Short mmCIF file of C-alpha atoms and ligand atoms in Angstrom, two decimals:
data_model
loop_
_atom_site.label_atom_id
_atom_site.label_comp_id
_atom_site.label_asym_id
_atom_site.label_seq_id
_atom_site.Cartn_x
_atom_site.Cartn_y
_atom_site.Cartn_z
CA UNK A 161 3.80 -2.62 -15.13
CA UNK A 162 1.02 0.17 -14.92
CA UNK A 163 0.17 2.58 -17.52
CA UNK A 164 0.12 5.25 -14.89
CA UNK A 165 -3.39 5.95 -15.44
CA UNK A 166 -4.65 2.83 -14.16
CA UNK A 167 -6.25 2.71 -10.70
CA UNK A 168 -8.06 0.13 -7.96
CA UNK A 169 -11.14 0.70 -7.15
CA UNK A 170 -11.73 -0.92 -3.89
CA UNK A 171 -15.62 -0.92 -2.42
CA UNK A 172 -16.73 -1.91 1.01
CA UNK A 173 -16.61 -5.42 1.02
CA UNK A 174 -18.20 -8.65 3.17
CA UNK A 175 -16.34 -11.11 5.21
CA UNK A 176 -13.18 -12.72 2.89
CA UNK A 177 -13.70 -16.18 3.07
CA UNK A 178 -12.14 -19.04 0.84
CA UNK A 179 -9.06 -20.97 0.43
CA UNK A 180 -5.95 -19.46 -1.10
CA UNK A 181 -2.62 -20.32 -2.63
CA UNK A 182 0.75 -18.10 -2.54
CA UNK A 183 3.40 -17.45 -5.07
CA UNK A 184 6.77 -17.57 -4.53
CA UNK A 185 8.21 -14.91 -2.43
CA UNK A 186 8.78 -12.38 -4.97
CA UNK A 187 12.31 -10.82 -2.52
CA UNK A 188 13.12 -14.24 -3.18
CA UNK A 189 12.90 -15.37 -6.67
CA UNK A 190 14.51 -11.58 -7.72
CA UNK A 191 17.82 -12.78 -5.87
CA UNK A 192 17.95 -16.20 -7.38
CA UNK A 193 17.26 -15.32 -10.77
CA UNK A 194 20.37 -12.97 -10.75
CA UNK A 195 22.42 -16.11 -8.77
CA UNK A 196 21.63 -17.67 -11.80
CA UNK A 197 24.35 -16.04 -13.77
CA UNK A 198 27.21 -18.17 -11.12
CA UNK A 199 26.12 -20.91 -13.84
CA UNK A 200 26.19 -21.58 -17.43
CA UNK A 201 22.99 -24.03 -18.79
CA UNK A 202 19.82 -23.65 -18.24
CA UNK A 203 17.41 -23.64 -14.85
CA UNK A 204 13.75 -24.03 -14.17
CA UNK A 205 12.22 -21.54 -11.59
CA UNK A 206 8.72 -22.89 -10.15
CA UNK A 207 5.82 -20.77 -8.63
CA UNK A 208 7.10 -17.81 -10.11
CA UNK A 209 5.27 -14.76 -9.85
CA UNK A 210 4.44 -12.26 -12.84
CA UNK A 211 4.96 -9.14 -10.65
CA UNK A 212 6.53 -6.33 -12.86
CA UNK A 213 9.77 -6.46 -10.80
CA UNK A 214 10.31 -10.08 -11.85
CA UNK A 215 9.73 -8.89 -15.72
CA UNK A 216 12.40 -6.56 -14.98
CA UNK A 217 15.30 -8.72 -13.52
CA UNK A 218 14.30 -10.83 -17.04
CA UNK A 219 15.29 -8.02 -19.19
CA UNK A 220 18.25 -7.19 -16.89
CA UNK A 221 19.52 -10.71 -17.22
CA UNK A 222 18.60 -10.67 -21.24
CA UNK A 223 20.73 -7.59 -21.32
CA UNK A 224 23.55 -9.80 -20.21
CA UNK A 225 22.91 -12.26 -22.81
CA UNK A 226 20.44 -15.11 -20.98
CA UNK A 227 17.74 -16.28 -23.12
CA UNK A 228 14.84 -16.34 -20.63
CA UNK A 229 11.20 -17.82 -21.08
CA UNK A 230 8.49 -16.98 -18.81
CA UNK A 231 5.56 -19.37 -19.20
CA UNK A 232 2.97 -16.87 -17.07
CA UNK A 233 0.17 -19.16 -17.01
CA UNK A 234 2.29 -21.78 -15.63
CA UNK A 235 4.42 -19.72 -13.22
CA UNK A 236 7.73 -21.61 -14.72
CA UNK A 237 10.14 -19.50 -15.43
CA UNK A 238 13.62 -21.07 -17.48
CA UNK A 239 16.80 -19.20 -17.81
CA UNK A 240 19.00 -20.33 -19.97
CA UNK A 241 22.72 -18.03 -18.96
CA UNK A 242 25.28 -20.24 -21.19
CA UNK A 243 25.23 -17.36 -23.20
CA UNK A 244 25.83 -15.03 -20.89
CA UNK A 245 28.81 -12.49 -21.85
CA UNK A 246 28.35 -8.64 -20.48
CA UNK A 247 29.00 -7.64 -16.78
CA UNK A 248 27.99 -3.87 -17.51
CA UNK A 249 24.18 -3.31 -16.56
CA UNK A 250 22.93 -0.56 -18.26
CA UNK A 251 21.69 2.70 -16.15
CA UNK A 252 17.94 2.35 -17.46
CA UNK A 253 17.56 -1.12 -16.84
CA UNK A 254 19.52 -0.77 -13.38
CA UNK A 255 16.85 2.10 -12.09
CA UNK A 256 14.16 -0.16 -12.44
CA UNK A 257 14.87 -1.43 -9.13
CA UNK A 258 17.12 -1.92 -6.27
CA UNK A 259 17.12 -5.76 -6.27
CA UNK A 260 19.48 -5.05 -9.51
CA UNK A 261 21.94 -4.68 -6.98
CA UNK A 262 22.09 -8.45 -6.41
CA UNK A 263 23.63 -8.77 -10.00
CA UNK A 264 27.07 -7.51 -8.65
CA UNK A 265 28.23 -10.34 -6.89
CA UNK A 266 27.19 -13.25 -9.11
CA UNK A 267 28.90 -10.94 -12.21
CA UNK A 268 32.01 -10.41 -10.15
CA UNK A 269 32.37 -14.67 -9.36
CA UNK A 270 31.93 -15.26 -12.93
CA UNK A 271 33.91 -12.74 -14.88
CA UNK A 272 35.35 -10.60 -12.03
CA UNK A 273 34.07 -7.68 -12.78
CA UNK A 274 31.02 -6.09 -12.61
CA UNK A 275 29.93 -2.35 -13.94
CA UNK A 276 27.07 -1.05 -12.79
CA UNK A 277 24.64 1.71 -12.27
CA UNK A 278 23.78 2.97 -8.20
CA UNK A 279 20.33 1.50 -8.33
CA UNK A 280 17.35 3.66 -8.04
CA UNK A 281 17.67 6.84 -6.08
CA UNK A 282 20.86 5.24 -4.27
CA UNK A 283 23.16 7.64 -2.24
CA UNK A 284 26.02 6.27 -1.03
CA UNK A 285 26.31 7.17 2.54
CA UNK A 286 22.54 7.77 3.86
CA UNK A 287 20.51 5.31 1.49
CA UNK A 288 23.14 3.08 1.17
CA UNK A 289 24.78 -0.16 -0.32
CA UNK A 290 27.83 0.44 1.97
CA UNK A 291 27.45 -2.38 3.39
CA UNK A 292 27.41 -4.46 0.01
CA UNK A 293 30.54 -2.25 -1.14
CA UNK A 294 32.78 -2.08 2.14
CA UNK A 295 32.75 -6.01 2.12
CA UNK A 296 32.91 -7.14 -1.27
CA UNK A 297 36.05 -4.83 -1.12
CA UNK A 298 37.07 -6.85 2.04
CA UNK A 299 37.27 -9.26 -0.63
CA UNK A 300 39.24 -7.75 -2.57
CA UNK A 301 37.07 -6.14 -5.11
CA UNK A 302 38.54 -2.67 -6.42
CA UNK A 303 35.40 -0.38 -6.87
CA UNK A 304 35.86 3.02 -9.17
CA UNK A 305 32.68 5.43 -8.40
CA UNK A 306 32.60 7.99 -11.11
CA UNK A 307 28.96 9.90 -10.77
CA UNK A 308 26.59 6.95 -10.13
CA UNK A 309 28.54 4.48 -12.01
CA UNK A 310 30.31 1.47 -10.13
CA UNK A 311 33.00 0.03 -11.55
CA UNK A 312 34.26 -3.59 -9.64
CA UNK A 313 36.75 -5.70 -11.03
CA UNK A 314 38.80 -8.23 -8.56
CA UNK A 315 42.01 -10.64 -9.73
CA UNK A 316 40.76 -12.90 -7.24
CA UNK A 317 37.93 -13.26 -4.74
CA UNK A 318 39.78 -14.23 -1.44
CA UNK A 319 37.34 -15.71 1.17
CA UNK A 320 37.13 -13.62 4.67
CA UNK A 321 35.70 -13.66 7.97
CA UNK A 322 32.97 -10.68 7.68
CA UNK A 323 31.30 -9.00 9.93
CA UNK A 324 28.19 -7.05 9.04
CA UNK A 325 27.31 -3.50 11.09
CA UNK A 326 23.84 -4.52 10.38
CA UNK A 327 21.72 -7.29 8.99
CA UNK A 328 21.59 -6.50 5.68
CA UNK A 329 19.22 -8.90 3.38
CA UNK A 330 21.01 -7.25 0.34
CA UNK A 331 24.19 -7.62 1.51
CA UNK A 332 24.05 -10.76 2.68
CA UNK A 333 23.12 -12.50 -0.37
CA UNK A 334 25.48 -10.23 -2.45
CA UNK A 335 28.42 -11.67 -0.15
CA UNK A 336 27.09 -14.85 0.20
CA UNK A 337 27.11 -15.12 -4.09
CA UNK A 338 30.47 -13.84 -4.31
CA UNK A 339 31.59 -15.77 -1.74
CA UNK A 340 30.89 -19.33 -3.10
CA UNK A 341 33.40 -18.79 -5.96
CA UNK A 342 36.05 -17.56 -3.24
CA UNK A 343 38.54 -20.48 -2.52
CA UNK A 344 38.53 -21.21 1.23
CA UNK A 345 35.46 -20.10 3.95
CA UNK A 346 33.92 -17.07 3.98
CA UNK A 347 31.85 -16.43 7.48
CA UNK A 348 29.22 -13.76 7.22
CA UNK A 349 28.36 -12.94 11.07
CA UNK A 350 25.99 -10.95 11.90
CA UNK A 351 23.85 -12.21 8.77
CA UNK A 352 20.32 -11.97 7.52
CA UNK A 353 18.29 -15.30 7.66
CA UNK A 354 14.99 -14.18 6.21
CA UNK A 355 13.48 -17.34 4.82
CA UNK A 356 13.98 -15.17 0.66
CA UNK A 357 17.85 -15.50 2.07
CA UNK A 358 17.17 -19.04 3.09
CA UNK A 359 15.64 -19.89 -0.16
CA UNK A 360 18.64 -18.10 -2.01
CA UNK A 361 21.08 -20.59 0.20
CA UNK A 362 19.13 -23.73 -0.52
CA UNK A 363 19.08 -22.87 -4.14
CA UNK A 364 23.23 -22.49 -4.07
CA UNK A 365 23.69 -25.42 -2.24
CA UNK A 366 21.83 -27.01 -5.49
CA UNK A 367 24.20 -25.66 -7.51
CA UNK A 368 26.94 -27.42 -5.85
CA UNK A 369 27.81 -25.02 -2.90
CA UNK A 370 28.89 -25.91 0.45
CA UNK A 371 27.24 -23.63 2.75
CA UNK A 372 25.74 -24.23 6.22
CA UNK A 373 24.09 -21.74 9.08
CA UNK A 374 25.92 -21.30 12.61
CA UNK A 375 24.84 -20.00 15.75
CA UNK A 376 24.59 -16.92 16.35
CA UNK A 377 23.38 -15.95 12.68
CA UNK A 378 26.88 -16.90 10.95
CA UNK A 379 26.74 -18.16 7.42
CA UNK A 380 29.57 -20.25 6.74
CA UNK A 381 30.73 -20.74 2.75
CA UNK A 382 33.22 -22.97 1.47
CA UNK A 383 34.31 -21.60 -2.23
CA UNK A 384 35.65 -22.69 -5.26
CA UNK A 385 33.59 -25.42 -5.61
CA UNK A 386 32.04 -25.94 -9.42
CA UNK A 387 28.10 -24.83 -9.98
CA UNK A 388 25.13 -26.39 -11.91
CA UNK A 389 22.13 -25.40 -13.25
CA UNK A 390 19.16 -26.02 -10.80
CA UNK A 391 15.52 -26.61 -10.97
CA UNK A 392 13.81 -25.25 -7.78
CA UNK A 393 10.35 -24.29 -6.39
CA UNK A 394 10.62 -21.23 -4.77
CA UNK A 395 9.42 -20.20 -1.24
CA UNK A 396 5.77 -19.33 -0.84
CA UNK A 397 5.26 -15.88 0.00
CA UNK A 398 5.43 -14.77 3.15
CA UNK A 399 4.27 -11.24 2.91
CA UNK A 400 1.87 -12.00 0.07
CA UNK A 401 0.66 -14.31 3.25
CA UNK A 402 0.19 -11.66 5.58
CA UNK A 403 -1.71 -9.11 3.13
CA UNK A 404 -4.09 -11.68 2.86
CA UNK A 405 -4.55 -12.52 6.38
CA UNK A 406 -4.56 -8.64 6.91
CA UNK A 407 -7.70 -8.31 4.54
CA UNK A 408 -8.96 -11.08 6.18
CA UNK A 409 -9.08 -9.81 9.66
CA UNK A 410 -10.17 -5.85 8.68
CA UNK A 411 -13.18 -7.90 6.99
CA UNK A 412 -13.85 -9.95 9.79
CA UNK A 413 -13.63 -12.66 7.54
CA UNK A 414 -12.07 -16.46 7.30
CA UNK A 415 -9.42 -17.85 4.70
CA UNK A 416 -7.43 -20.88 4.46
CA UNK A 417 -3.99 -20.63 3.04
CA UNK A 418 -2.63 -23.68 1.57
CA UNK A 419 0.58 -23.66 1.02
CA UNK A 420 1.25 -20.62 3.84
CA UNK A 421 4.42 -21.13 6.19
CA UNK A 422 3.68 -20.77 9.84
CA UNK A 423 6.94 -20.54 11.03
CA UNK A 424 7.62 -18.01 8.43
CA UNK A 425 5.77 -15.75 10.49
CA UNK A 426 5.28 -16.33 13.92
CA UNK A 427 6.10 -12.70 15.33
CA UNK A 428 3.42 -11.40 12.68
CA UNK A 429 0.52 -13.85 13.54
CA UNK A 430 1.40 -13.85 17.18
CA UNK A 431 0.49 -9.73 16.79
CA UNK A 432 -2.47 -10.94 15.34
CA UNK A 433 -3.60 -13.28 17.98
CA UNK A 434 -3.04 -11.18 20.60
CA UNK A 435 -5.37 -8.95 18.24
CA UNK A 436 -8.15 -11.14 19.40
CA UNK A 437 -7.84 -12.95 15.75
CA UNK A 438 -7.37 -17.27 15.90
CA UNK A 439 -4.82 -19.16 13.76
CA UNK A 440 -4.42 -22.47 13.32
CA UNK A 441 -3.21 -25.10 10.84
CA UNK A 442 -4.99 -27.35 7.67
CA UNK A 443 -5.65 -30.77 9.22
CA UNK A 444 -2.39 -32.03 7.86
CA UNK A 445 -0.58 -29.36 9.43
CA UNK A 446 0.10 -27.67 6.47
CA UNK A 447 -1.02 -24.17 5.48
CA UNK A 448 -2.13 -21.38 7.63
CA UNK A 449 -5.84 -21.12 8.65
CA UNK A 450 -7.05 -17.78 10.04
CA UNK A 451 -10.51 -16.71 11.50
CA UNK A 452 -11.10 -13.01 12.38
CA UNK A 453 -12.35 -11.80 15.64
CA UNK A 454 -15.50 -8.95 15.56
CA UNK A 455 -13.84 -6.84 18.41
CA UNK A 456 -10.23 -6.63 17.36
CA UNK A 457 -7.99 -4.97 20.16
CA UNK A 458 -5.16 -2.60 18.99
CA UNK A 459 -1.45 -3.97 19.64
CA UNK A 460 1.66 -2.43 19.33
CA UNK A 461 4.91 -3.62 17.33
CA UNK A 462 7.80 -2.57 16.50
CA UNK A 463 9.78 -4.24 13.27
CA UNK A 464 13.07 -5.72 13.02
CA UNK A 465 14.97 -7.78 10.99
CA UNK A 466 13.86 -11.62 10.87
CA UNK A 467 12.20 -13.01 12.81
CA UNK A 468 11.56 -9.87 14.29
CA UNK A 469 8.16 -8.09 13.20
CA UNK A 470 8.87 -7.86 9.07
CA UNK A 471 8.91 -3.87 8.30
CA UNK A 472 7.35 -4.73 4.73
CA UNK A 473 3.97 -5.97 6.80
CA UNK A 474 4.04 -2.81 8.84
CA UNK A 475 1.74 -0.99 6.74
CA UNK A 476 -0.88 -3.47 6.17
CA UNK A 477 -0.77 -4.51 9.66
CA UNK A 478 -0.97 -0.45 10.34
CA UNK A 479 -4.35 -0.42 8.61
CA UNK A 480 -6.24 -3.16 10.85
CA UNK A 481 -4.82 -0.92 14.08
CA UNK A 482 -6.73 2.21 12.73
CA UNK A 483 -10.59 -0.28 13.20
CA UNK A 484 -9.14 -1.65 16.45
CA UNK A 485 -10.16 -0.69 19.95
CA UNK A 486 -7.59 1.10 21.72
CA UNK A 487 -3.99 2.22 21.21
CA UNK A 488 -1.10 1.33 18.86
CA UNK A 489 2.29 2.39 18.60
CA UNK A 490 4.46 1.28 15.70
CA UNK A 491 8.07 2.17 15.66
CA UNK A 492 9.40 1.90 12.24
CA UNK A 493 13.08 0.70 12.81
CA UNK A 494 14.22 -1.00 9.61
CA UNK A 495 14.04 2.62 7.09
CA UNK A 496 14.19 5.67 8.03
CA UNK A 497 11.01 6.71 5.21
CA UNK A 498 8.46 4.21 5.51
CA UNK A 499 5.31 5.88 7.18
CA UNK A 500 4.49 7.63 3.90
CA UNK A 501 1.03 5.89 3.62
CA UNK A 502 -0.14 7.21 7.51
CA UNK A 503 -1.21 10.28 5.33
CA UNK A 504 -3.46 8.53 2.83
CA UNK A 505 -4.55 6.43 5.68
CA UNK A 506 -5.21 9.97 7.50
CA UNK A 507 -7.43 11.01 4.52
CA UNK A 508 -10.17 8.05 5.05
CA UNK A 509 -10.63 9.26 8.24
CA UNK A 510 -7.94 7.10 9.77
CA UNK A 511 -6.55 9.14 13.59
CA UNK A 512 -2.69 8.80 13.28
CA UNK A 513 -0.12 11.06 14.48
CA UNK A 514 3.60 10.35 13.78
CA UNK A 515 6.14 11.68 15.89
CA UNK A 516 10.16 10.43 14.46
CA UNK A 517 9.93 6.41 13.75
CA UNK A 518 6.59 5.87 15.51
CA UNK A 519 3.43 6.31 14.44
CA UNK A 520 0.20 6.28 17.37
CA UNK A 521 -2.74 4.92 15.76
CA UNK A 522 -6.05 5.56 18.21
CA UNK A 523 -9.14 2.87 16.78
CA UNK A 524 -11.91 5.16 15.22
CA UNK A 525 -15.33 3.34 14.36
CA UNK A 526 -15.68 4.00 10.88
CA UNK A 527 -13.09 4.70 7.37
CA UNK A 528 -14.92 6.29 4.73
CA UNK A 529 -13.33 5.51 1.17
CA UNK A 530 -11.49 8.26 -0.72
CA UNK A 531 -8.79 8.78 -3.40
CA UNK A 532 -5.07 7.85 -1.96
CA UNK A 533 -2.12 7.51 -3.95
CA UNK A 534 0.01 4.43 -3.07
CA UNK A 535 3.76 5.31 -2.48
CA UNK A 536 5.69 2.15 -2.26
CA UNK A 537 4.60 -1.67 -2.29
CA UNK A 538 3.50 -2.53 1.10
CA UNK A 539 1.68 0.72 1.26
CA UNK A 540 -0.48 0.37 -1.55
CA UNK A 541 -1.12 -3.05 0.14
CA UNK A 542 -2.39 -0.95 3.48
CA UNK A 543 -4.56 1.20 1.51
CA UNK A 544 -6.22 -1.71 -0.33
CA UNK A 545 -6.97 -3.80 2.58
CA UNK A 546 -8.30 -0.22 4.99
CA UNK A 547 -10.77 0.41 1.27
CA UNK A 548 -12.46 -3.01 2.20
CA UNK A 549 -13.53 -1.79 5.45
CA UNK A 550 -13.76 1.43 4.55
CA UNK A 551 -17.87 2.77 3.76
CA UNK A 552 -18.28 3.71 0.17
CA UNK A 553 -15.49 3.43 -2.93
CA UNK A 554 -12.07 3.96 -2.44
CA UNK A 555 -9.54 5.16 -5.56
CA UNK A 556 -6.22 4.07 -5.60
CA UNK A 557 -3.56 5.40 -7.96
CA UNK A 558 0.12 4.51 -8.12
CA UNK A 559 -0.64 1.01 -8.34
CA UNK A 560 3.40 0.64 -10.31
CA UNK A 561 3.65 -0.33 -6.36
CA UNK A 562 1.16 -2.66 -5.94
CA UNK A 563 2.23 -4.06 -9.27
CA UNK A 564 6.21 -4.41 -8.96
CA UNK A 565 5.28 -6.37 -5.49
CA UNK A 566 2.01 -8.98 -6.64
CA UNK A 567 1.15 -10.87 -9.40
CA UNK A 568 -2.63 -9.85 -9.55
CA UNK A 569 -3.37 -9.87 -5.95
CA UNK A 570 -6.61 -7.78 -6.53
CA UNK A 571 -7.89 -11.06 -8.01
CA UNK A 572 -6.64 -13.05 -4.94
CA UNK A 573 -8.82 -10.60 -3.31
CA UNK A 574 -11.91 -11.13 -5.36
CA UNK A 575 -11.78 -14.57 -5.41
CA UNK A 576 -12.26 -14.18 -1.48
CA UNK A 577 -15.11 -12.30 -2.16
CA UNK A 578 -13.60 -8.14 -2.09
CA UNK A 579 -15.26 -6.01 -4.00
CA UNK A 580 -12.11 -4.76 -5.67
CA UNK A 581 -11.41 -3.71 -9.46
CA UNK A 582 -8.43 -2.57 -11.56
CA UNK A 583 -9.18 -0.18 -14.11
CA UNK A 584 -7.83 1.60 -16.76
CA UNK A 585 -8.55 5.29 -17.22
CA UNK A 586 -11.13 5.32 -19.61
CA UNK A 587 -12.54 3.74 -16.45
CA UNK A 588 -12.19 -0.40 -18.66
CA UNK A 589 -11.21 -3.53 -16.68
CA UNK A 590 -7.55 -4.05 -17.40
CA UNK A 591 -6.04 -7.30 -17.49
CA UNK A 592 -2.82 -9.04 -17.85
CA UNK A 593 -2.06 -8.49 -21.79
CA UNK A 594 -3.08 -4.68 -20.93
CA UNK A 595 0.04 -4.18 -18.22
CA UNK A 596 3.42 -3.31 -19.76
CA UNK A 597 6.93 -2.85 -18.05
CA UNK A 598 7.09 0.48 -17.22
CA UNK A 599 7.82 1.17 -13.22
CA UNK A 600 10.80 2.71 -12.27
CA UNK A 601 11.04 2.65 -8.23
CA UNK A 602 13.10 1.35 -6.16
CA UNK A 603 12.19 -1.67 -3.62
C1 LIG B 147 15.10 -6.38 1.37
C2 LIG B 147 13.73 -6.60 0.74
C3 LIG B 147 12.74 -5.56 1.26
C4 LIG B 147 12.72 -5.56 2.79
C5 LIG B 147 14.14 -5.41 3.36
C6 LIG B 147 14.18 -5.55 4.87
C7 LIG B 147 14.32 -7.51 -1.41
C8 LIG B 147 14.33 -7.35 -2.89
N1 LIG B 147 13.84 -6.49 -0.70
O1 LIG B 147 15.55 -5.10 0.93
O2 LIG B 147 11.43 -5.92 0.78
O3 LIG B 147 11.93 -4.48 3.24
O4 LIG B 147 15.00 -6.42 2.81
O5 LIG B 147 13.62 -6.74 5.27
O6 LIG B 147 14.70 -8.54 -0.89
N2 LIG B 147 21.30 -0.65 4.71
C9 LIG B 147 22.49 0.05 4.93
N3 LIG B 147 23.57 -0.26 4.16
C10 LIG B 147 23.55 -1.22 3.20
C11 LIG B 147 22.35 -1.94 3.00
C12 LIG B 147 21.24 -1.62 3.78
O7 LIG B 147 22.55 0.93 5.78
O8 LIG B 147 24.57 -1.45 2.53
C13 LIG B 147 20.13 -0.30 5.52
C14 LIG B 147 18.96 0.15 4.64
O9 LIG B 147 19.05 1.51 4.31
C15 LIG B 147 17.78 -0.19 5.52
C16 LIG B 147 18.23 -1.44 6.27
O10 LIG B 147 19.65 -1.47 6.16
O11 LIG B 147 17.54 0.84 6.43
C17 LIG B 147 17.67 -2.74 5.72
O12 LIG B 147 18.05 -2.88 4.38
P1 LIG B 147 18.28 -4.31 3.69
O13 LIG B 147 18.08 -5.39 4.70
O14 LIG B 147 19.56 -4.27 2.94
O15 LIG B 147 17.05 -4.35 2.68
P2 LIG B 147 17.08 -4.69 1.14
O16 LIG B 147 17.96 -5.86 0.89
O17 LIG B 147 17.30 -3.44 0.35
#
C-alpha cells in the first residue's frame, strides 16, 4: 500500500491519553473473506479494516469472479461470490501474501479443485504449509507440485479424524473450511483456537455449519450441510489492542479502549501488570482500560500459540523491555526469523544481544531517535512505539509492513496525542487516496 518512498516520522512524544476504538482483527477478516467463496450470494463484513492486505484478498477474490465493494469510510465490506467461477489464483496476486493460502480449502469444497501459487517466499519443507498439504491430502486431495505451482483436485472430500504436529492457525482454518463440505465429522485435534480462528468458526456456523470446540483443543465438524451468505461483525483486534497499550505504557501514558477484549489477552496484559502497569475494565465491564506505571520493571516471556504469549506482540512488547529496569529474556518460539527488528532497535541505542531464539534486553535510560527500516508488521509496530520514547525524530522506512497490518494506526496514535507523521518523499503528508496496492510480503 506504500509507494516505497514513504516514511513515519515519529518524534518524542507526551503521555498517550484518550479513548480508542479497534478494527476488526485484520488475521481474522483475511480468512473469512476467502471462506466466503463456500457460498454463492452476497455477505456483509462489518468493522473492516482498510489495511493493504485486506485490498489484496479483494483483488484475489475479484480474480475469481466476486464482485466486491469496500465502503472505506464505513468499514463495510460486501462480497458478492455468486459469480464466482475460477479456482486457479494467479502467481502475482498469490505473492502478495501468505493468508492467500486460506483460498485452497474453500476452492477445493466448492469446485474441488484448487490451483495455486506457493505463497510468498514459501519452501516446502522449512517455511512450510506441510501441515495444510499433508492433511488436506488426508482428505483425499491429490496435490501435483510442479516448481511453485500447486495443483489440488479431490473426487470427494471424505471427513477424518486429524491430528495436527503443531497448532497451526493456517492450517486449522484451511481444514476446518474444507472440512464443512466433507460428509460425516471431521476432528481437528491438536487445533488452533486463536480468537481470528474463533471468529472464522462463528462466521461458518452462520453459514449453516455444524461445528463445536472439545476439550483438549479438538474442533469437531459435521459436513455436508448447505451454506448461506452471512452478515457478521468481525472480532476487534487483538493485536491492534496491544500496540496501543504498548505505546501507551513506553509513554507513560493512559487510554481507554472501547471495544478491547480482555480475555483476548490475558497472558499479554498479565506481562504488563507484572510490568508495574494497571488494567482494568470501562464501568460496564466492557473495553480495556490501561494506566502506565513511571518505573516499569523488565519481565520476561516467552510466546506460544494461544493463549500463550502471542509471537506477533513480541516485538512491540520487546520495545517497552529496552526503557525498563532490569532484565528481559524473550524466547521467540513460534518462527524461527522473527528478531529482525532487535537490530534497528540496537541502532537507537537500545542494549540487546540475541543468542538462538532469545533475545536479553538489559533497561538503558534513554533511546535516541534514528533511521530504522521496518522488516515485517509487528516490527515496524516496535519501532514506532520505542520512536515515542525515544529523544529527538525517528525515520521509519518500509512502512509496506506497517501498512499490510493497520488501517492508519499512525492516526490512532495521534489522536492519543503522538507526535507521529506519514510522509511521502518529497517530505508531503500522505493520506489515504495517496496509498496504492503495491506490497508484496508475506505475513
Ligand atoms: C497466523 C497469523 C500470524 C501469526 C501466526 C501465529 C494470519 C493471516 N497470520 O499465521 O499473524 O503470527 O498465525 O500466531 O492469520 N508451520 C509449519 N507448517 C505448516 C504451517 C505452519 O511448520 O504447515 C509453522 C510456521 O512455520 C510457524 C508456526 O508453524 O513457525 C506457526 O505458523 P501458523 O500458526 O501456521 O501461522 P500462520 O497461519 O502463517
Amino acid at each position: 500500500m506504500s509507494n516505497g518512498n514513504s516514511y513515519l516520522e515519529i518524534k518524542q512524544s507526551p503521555e498517550l491519553s484518550g479513548d480508542v476504538s479497534l478494527y476488526g482483527a485484520k488475521n481474522a477478516v483475511l480468512v473469512i473473506m476467502a471462506s466466503l467463496l463456500l457460498t454463492s450470494g452476497k455477505s456483509r463484513l462489518k468493522n473492516v479494516p482498510g489495511s493493504s492486505d485486506v485490498l489484496h484478498m479483494i483483488k484475489l477474490l475479484e480474480s475469481l469472479g466476486a464482485i466486491v465493494s469496500f465502503d472505506q469510510e464505513a468499514h463495510e465490506l460486501c462480497v458478492d461470490t455468486s459469480g464466482v467461477n475460477k479456482w486457479r489464483v494467479q502467481p502475482g496476486i498469490m505473492k502478495q501474501m501468505r493468508a492467500s493460502i486460506l483460498v485452497m480449502g474453500p476452492l477445493l469444497a466448492r469446485f474441488s479443485r484448487a490451483d495455486i501459487a506457493l505463497p510468498g517466499g514459501c519452501v516446502i519443507g522449512t517455511r512450510p504449509i506441510d501441515l495444510h498439504l499433508k492433511n488436506l491430502e488426508k482428505m483425499g486431495v491429490s496435490i501435483d507440485l510442479n516448481g511453485s505451482y500447486l495443483k489440488t483436485h479431490v473426487s470427494r472430500l471424505s471427513a477424518q479424524d486429524i491430528i495436527l504436529d503443531y497448532p497451526s492457525v493456517g492450517a486449522t482454518e484451511n481444514i476446518m473450511m474444507a472440512a464443512v463440505s466433507a460428509r460425516g465429522t471431521t476432528r481437528i485435534m491438536n487445533a488452533a483456537l486463536e480468537p481470528e480462528v474463533l471468529d472464522l468458526m462463528e462466521v461458518l456456523k452462520k453459514m449453516g455449519a455444524r461445528i463445536n470446540t472439545e476439550i483438549p483443543a479438538t474442533i469437531c465438524i459435521e459436513g455436508g450441510h448447505p451454506l448461506q451468505p452471512v452478515n457478521h461483525e468481525l472480532v476487534p483486534d487483538r493485536l491492534e489492542a496491544g500496540t496501543l497499550l504498548c505505546a501507551a505504557a513506553i509513554t507513560g501514558g493512559s487510554v481507554f479502549l472501547t471495544n478491547g477484549k480482555k480475555e483476548h489477552l490475558e497472558v499479554f496484559l498479565l506481562k504488563l501488570e507484572q510490568m508495574g502497569h494497571m488494567i482494568s475494565s470501562g464501568l460496564d465491564g466492557n473495553g480495556i482500560l490501561f494506566k502506565a506505571t513511571q518505573s516499569p520493571q523488565a519481565v520476561s516471556f516467552k510466546t506460544a500459540p494461544y493463549p500463550g504469549f502471542p509471537t506477533d506482540l513480541q516485538a512491540p512488547m520487546m520495545a517497552l523491555q529496552c526503557l525498563a529496569q532490569g532484565k528481559s529474556i524473550i524466547d521467540e518460539t513460534v518462527f524461527e526469523n522473527r528478531l529482525v527488528h532487535v537490530r534497528e532497535l540496537q541502532k537507537m541505542g537500545a542494549q540487546i544481544s540475541v543468542e538462538g531464539s532469545k533475545a536479553v534486553v538489559m533497561g538503558v535510560e534513554e533511546l535516541y531517535g534514528a533511521s530504522v527500516i521496518a522488516s515485517d508488521i509487528r516490527a515496524s509496530c516496535a519501532l514506532a512505539i520505542a520512536g515515542l520514547a525515544a529523544k529527538g525524530t525517528t525515520i521509519m522506512t518500509g512502512i509496506s509492513h506497517w501498512q499490510r497490518g493497520y488501517d492508519h494506526l499512525e492516526e490512532k496514535f495521534d489522536q492519543l496525542g503522538a507526535a507521529i507523521g506519514l510522509f511521502g518523499l518529497s517530505g508531503s503528508p500522505m493520506h489515504v487516496s495517496d496509498l496504492e496496492v503495491k506490497s508484496a510480503e508475506k505475513g
